[in-house]
Short mmCIF file of C-alpha atoms in Angstrom, two decimals:
data_model
loop_
_atom_site.label_atom_id
_atom_site.label_comp_id
_atom_site.label_asym_id
_atom_site.label_seq_id
_atom_site.Cartn_x
_atom_site.Cartn_y
_atom_site.Cartn_z
CA MET V 29 -25.43 -48.80 -57.41
CA PRO V 30 -24.85 -46.94 -53.97
CA SER V 31 -21.86 -44.44 -54.14
CA PHE V 32 -20.24 -41.46 -52.47
CA ASP V 33 -17.64 -38.82 -53.32
CA THR V 34 -14.86 -38.25 -50.93
CA ILE V 35 -13.76 -34.57 -51.15
CA CYS V 36 -11.32 -32.14 -49.67
CA GLU V 37 -12.98 -28.69 -49.77
CA ALA V 38 -12.64 -25.84 -47.30
CA ASN V 39 -15.46 -23.47 -46.91
CA LEU V 40 -13.77 -20.46 -48.46
CA VAL V 41 -16.41 -17.99 -47.32
CA GLU V 42 -15.54 -18.71 -43.78
CA VAL V 43 -11.62 -18.76 -44.54
CA LYS V 44 -12.08 -15.21 -46.08
CA ASN V 45 -14.06 -14.17 -43.05
CA ALA V 46 -11.18 -15.47 -40.81
CA VAL V 47 -8.65 -13.56 -42.77
CA GLU V 48 -10.59 -10.37 -42.55
CA ASN V 49 -10.99 -10.83 -38.65
CA THR V 50 -7.19 -11.49 -38.43
CA VAL V 51 -6.58 -8.14 -40.34
CA LYS V 52 -8.73 -6.33 -37.76
CA GLU V 53 -6.81 -7.81 -34.87
CA ILE V 54 -3.42 -7.16 -36.40
CA THR V 55 -4.40 -3.39 -36.87
CA THR V 56 -5.45 -2.96 -33.32
CA ARG V 57 -2.67 -4.98 -31.49
CA PHE V 58 -0.16 -2.81 -29.91
CA ASP V 59 2.83 -5.24 -30.79
CA PHE V 60 2.05 -4.77 -34.55
CA LYS V 61 1.80 -0.97 -34.52
CA GLY V 62 4.47 0.62 -36.93
CA THR V 63 5.27 -2.62 -38.50
CA ALA V 64 4.78 -3.99 -41.93
CA ALA V 65 2.47 -6.83 -40.57
CA SER V 66 -0.18 -7.72 -42.96
CA ILE V 67 -2.24 -10.60 -44.38
CA GLU V 68 -4.54 -10.75 -47.47
CA ILE V 69 -6.35 -13.41 -49.46
CA LYS V 70 -6.63 -13.80 -53.17
CA ASP V 71 -8.51 -16.61 -54.56
CA LYS V 72 -7.23 -19.51 -52.73
CA GLU V 73 -3.83 -18.06 -51.36
CA ILE V 74 -3.16 -16.11 -48.23
CA THR V 75 -0.09 -13.90 -48.25
CA MET V 76 1.11 -12.86 -44.93
CA VAL V 77 3.97 -10.19 -44.84
CA GLY V 78 5.85 -9.02 -41.55
CA ASP V 79 9.23 -7.80 -40.39
CA ALA V 80 10.58 -11.00 -39.20
CA GLU V 81 9.78 -14.72 -39.20
CA PHE V 82 8.68 -14.18 -35.58
CA GLN V 83 5.94 -11.80 -36.70
CA LEU V 84 4.89 -14.31 -39.39
CA THR V 85 4.40 -16.95 -36.57
CA GLN V 86 2.44 -14.46 -34.62
CA ILE V 87 0.07 -13.70 -37.50
CA GLU V 88 -0.31 -17.39 -38.38
CA ASP V 89 -1.14 -18.13 -34.78
CA VAL V 90 -3.99 -15.37 -34.90
CA LEU V 91 -5.23 -16.83 -38.19
CA ARG V 92 -5.32 -20.42 -36.86
CA ASN V 93 -7.50 -19.10 -34.01
CA LYS V 94 -9.71 -17.27 -36.08
CA LEU V 95 -10.19 -20.36 -38.43
CA THR V 96 -10.79 -22.68 -35.45
CA LYS V 97 -13.52 -20.41 -34.12
CA ARG V 98 -15.35 -20.54 -37.52
CA ASN V 99 -15.03 -24.52 -37.58
CA VAL V 100 -12.47 -24.65 -40.49
CA ASP V 101 -10.07 -27.39 -40.11
CA VAL V 102 -6.38 -25.73 -39.94
CA ARG V 103 -5.29 -28.80 -42.01
CA PHE V 104 -6.63 -27.06 -44.97
CA LEU V 105 -3.65 -24.79 -44.88
CA ASP V 106 -0.57 -25.57 -46.91
CA MET V 107 2.23 -23.43 -45.53
CA GLY V 108 4.81 -22.26 -47.92
CA ASP V 109 8.40 -21.23 -47.31
CA VAL V 110 9.26 -17.90 -45.80
CA GLN V 111 10.73 -15.58 -48.55
CA LYS V 112 12.81 -12.57 -48.10
CA MET V 113 11.46 -9.42 -49.80
CA GLY V 114 13.12 -6.03 -50.29
CA GLY V 115 14.62 -4.53 -47.17
CA ASP V 116 14.17 -6.52 -44.09
CA LYS V 117 10.65 -7.76 -44.67
CA VAL V 118 9.62 -11.39 -45.09
CA LYS V 119 6.55 -12.93 -46.55
CA GLN V 120 4.96 -16.27 -46.66
CA VAL V 121 2.25 -17.72 -48.99
CA ILE V 122 -0.39 -20.12 -47.53
CA LYS V 123 -2.27 -22.24 -49.93
CA VAL V 124 -5.79 -23.37 -49.08
CA ARG V 125 -6.27 -26.91 -50.02
CA ASN V 126 -9.13 -27.56 -52.38
CA GLY V 127 -9.59 -30.86 -54.02
CA ILE V 128 -7.85 -34.20 -53.72
CA GLU V 129 -4.26 -34.48 -55.08
CA SER V 130 -3.51 -37.29 -57.42
CA GLU V 131 -1.07 -38.81 -55.14
CA LEU V 132 -3.53 -38.94 -52.28
CA ALA V 133 -6.40 -40.14 -54.56
CA LYS V 134 -3.96 -43.10 -55.60
CA LYS V 135 -3.52 -43.74 -51.94
CA LEU V 136 -7.25 -43.84 -51.24
CA GLN V 137 -7.75 -46.11 -54.37
CA LYS V 138 -5.13 -48.55 -53.12
CA LEU V 139 -6.37 -48.32 -49.54
CA MET V 140 -9.91 -49.48 -51.01
CA LYS V 141 -8.43 -52.32 -52.98
CA GLU V 142 -6.50 -53.62 -49.93
CA SER V 143 -9.22 -53.29 -47.55
CA LYS V 144 -11.11 -56.53 -48.76
CA LEU V 145 -14.43 -54.49 -48.70
CA LYS V 146 -16.43 -54.95 -51.79
CA VAL V 147 -16.15 -51.49 -53.05
CA GLN V 148 -14.52 -49.73 -56.07
CA ALA V 149 -12.81 -46.50 -55.83
CA ALA V 150 -12.63 -44.32 -59.08
CA ILE V 151 -10.52 -40.96 -59.33
CA GLN V 152 -12.72 -38.23 -60.86
CA GLU V 153 -10.73 -35.01 -61.43
CA ASP V 154 -10.31 -33.48 -57.77
CA LYS V 155 -12.48 -36.18 -55.88
CA VAL V 156 -12.67 -40.09 -55.54
CA ARG V 157 -16.01 -41.69 -55.94
CA VAL V 158 -16.42 -44.84 -53.86
CA SER V 159 -19.05 -47.23 -55.12
CA GLY V 160 -20.36 -50.48 -53.81
CA ALA V 161 -23.29 -53.07 -53.82
CA LYS V 162 -24.24 -52.64 -50.23
CA ARG V 163 -24.71 -49.45 -48.10
CA ASP V 164 -22.94 -51.22 -45.12
CA ASP V 165 -19.76 -51.63 -47.16
CA LEU V 166 -19.94 -47.94 -48.18
CA GLN V 167 -20.27 -47.10 -44.43
CA ALA V 168 -17.26 -49.33 -43.64
CA ALA V 169 -15.44 -47.53 -46.30
CA MET V 170 -16.06 -44.03 -44.84
CA ALA V 171 -14.97 -45.32 -41.53
CA LEU V 172 -11.73 -46.81 -42.84
CA ILE V 173 -10.97 -43.57 -44.67
CA ARG V 174 -11.42 -41.33 -41.68
CA LYS V 175 -9.10 -43.83 -39.51
CA GLU V 176 -6.32 -44.04 -42.14
CA ILE V 177 -6.17 -40.57 -43.71
CA THR V 178 -5.39 -38.08 -41.18
CA GLU V 179 -3.06 -35.58 -42.86
CA VAL V 180 -5.98 -34.03 -44.99
CA PRO V 181 -9.49 -33.18 -43.88
CA LEU V 182 -11.62 -35.37 -45.90
CA SER V 183 -15.29 -35.18 -46.23
CA PHE V 184 -18.00 -37.14 -47.83
CA ASP V 185 -20.57 -35.86 -50.26
CA ASN V 186 -23.14 -36.90 -52.79
CA PHE V 187 -24.13 -40.19 -51.00
CA ARG V 188 -26.45 -42.08 -53.28
CA ASP V 189 -28.39 -45.09 -52.47
#
């Protein structure tokens, strides 16, 4: 039976490279000299530190530009709240989305049921497997998912005929 997997995975190597390029730009920019501006990545969390929220916004802007140049969708970034640290420093944690959350998986499953296409959607850990009798139905399902789900960058993997 033909099937495909709907996944949400960022290229973590490219994300890490973008963060490293952002660090290089921050250390060389004049407006960041003598400030606490920094950015680092651990596992799937990016931590930005700055003197003020405005500075965090500037660092985020540089990061978004670097990610875009490396063909990484910025919708993978899940922005956290700005937190005050000791003194007058602030920090913000950005999570890199990896895997489909259960709420979105249920939404995808419901979308497939309501579409009247002859396909079934099954939630498997952090991905959704869509299977159907005809290849054309699966391609229609892919088109529907691309059209309806815009808040998260979804991709398709493991297409079997």
